Short mmCIF file of C-alpha atoms in Angstrom, two decimals:
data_model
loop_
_atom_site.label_atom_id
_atom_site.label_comp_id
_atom_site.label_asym_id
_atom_site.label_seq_id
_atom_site.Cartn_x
_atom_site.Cartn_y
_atom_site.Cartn_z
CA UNK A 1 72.68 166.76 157.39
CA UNK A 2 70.62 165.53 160.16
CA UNK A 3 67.86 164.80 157.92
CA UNK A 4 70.05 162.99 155.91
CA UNK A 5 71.68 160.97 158.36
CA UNK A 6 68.22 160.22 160.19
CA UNK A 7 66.91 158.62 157.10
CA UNK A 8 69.51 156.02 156.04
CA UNK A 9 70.38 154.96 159.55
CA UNK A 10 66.84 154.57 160.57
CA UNK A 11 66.86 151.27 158.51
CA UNK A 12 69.96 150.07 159.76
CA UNK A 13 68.19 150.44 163.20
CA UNK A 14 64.89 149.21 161.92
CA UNK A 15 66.91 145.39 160.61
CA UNK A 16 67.99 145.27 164.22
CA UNK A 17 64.39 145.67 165.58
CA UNK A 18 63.52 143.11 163.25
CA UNK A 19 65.77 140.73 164.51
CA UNK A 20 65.05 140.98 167.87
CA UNK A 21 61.56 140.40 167.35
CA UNK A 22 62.17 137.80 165.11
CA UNK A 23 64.35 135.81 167.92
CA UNK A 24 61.27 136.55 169.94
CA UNK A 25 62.90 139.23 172.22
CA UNK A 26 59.95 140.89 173.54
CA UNK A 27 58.81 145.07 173.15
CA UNK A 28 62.20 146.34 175.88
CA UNK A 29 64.44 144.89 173.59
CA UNK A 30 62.80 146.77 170.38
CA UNK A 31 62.75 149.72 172.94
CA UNK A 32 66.26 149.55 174.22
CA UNK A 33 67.30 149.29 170.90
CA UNK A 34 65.65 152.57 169.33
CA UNK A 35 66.66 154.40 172.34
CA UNK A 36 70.51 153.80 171.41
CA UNK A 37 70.18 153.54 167.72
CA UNK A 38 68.43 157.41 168.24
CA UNK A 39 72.22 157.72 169.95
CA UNK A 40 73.64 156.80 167.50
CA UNK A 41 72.21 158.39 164.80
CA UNK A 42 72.91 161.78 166.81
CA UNK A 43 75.92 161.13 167.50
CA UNK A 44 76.97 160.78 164.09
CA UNK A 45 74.67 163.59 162.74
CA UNK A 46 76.55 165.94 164.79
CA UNK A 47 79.79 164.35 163.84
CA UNK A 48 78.84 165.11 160.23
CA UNK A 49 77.56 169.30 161.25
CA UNK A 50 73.72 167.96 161.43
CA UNK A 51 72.05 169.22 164.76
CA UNK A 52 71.23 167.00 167.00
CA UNK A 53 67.48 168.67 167.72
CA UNK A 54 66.71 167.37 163.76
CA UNK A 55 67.21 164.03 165.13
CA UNK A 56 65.07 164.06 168.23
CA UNK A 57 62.05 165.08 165.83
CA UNK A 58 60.33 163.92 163.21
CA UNK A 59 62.69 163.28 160.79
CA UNK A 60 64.58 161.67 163.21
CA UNK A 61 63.17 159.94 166.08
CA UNK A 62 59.19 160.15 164.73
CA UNK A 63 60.74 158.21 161.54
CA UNK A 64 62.87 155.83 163.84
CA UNK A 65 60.07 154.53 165.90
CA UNK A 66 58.13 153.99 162.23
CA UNK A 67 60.05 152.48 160.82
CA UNK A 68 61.06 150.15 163.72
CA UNK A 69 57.74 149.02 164.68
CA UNK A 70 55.52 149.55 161.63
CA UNK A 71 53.95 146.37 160.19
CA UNK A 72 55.12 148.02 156.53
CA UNK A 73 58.96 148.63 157.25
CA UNK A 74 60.71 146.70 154.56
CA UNK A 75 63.85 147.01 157.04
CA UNK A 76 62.08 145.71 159.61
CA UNK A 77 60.79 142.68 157.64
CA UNK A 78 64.47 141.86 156.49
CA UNK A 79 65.56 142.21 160.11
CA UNK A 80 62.30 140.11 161.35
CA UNK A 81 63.28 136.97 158.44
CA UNK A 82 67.01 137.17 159.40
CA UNK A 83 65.96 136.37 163.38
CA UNK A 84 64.04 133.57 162.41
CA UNK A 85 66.49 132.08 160.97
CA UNK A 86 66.52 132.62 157.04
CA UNK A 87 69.05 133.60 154.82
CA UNK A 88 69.43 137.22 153.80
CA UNK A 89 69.79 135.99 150.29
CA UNK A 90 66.96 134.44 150.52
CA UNK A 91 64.78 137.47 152.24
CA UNK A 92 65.73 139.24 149.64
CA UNK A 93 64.89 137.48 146.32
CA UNK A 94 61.86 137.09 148.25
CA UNK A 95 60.60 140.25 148.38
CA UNK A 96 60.57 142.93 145.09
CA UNK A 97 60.72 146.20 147.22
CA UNK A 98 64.32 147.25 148.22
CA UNK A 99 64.99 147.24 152.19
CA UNK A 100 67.57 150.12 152.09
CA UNK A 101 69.08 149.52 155.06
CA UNK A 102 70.86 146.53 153.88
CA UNK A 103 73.08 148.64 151.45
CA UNK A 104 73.45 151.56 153.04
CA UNK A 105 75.13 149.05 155.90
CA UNK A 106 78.56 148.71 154.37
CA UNK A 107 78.71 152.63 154.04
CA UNK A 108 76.70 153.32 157.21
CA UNK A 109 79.74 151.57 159.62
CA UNK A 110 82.64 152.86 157.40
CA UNK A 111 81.80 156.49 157.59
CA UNK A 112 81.00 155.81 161.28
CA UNK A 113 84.66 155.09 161.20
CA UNK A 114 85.83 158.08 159.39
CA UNK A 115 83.98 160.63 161.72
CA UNK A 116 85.50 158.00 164.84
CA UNK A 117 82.03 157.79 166.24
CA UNK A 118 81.46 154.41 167.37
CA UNK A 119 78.28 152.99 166.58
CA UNK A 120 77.44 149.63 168.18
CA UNK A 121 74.00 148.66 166.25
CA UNK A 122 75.63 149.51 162.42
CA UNK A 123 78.51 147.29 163.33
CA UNK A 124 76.02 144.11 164.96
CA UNK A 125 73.65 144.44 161.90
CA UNK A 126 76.87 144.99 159.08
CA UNK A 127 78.30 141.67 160.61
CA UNK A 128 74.44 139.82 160.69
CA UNK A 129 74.20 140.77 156.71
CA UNK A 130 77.36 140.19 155.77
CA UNK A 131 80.08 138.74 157.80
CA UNK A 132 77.99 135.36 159.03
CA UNK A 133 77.83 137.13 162.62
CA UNK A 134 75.27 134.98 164.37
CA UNK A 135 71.69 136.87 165.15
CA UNK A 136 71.12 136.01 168.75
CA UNK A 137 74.71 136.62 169.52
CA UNK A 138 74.90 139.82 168.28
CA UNK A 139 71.60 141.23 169.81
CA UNK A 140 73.28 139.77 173.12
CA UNK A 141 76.37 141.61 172.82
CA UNK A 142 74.13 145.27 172.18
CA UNK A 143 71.50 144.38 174.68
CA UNK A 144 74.12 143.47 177.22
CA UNK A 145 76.58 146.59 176.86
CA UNK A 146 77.52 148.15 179.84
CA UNK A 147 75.41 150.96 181.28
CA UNK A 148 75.95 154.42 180.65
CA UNK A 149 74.34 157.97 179.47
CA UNK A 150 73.31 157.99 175.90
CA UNK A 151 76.08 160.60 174.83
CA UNK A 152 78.47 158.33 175.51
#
C-alpha cells in the first residue's frame, strides 16, 4: 500500500514543485514543499494500512525528491509550464509522454476525502489543473499555512 500510494502522489507533489519553480520561488519553497507533500503521502498511506517507514524510503521519499527536482520529471515539467503561465491544455498537447500526476489528481483528493485525511498540496494542485485556481495564489496559501509538526 505504501508503495502504491508513494508512487501516484509523488507526481501530484512533483506539479507543485514545478510550479513553484516556475513562479520563480527559489530551492525552500521546492523544499518546504516535499517535506509536507512526504506528510502527506504518509499520512494517507497509513490511512489506507501502508506503513509509514515504506514512505520515508526509497519508494517513498528517495522517489519524491526525484521526481521533484529531476530535470526528467514529466510532473515536474507540467508543474514548471503551469507557473509560467501556460495553459495546462496547452502543456499537454505539447508534450507526447503522459505526466501522471495530472490524472491521478481528481482521484488523488477524493480518496483523500474518503480516508478524511486532509491533504493540502492534492487539493492546491487539483484546483491549479482543473478548477482555474490561480498558481501563485495557491502556492501562497500552502507556503503560508500555519506552523505545526508534520503529523498534523
Amino acid at each position: 500500500v505504501g508503495v502504491q500510494v508513494g508512487g501516484a502522489l509523488k507526481n501530484m507533489i512533483a506539479v507543485a514543485a514545478g510550479v513553484a519553480d516556475g513562479l520563480g520561488l527559489g530551492s525552500n519553497a521546492v523544499a518546504a514543499l516535499i517535506t509536507r507533500g512526504l506528510a502527506e503521502m504518509t499520512r494517507l498511506g497509513a490511512a489506507l494500512g501502508g506503513r509509514e517507514r515504506t514512505l520515508s524510503g526509497l519508494a517513498g521519499l528517495g522517489d519524491l525528491v526525484l521526481t521533484c527536482t529531476g530535470a526528467l520529471s514529466r510532473n515536474r515539467a507540467v508543474g514548471l509550464s503551469i507557473g509560467r503561465g501556460e495553459r495546462l491544455s496547452d502543456t499537454l498537447a505539447r508534450n507526447a509522454s503522459i505526466a501522471e500526476g495530472v490524472p491521478t489528481a481528481r482521484a488523488a483528493a477524493d480518496l483523500a476525502r474518503i480516508a478524511g485525511v486532509r491533504m493540502p498540496i492534492v487539493d492546491e494542485v487539483t484546483g491549479i489543473l482543473f478548477d482555474g485556481r490561480r498558481p501563485a495564489e495557491s502556492l501562497e496559501r500552502l507556503l503560508a499555512r500555519a506552523l505545526t509538526t508534520e503529523e498534523d
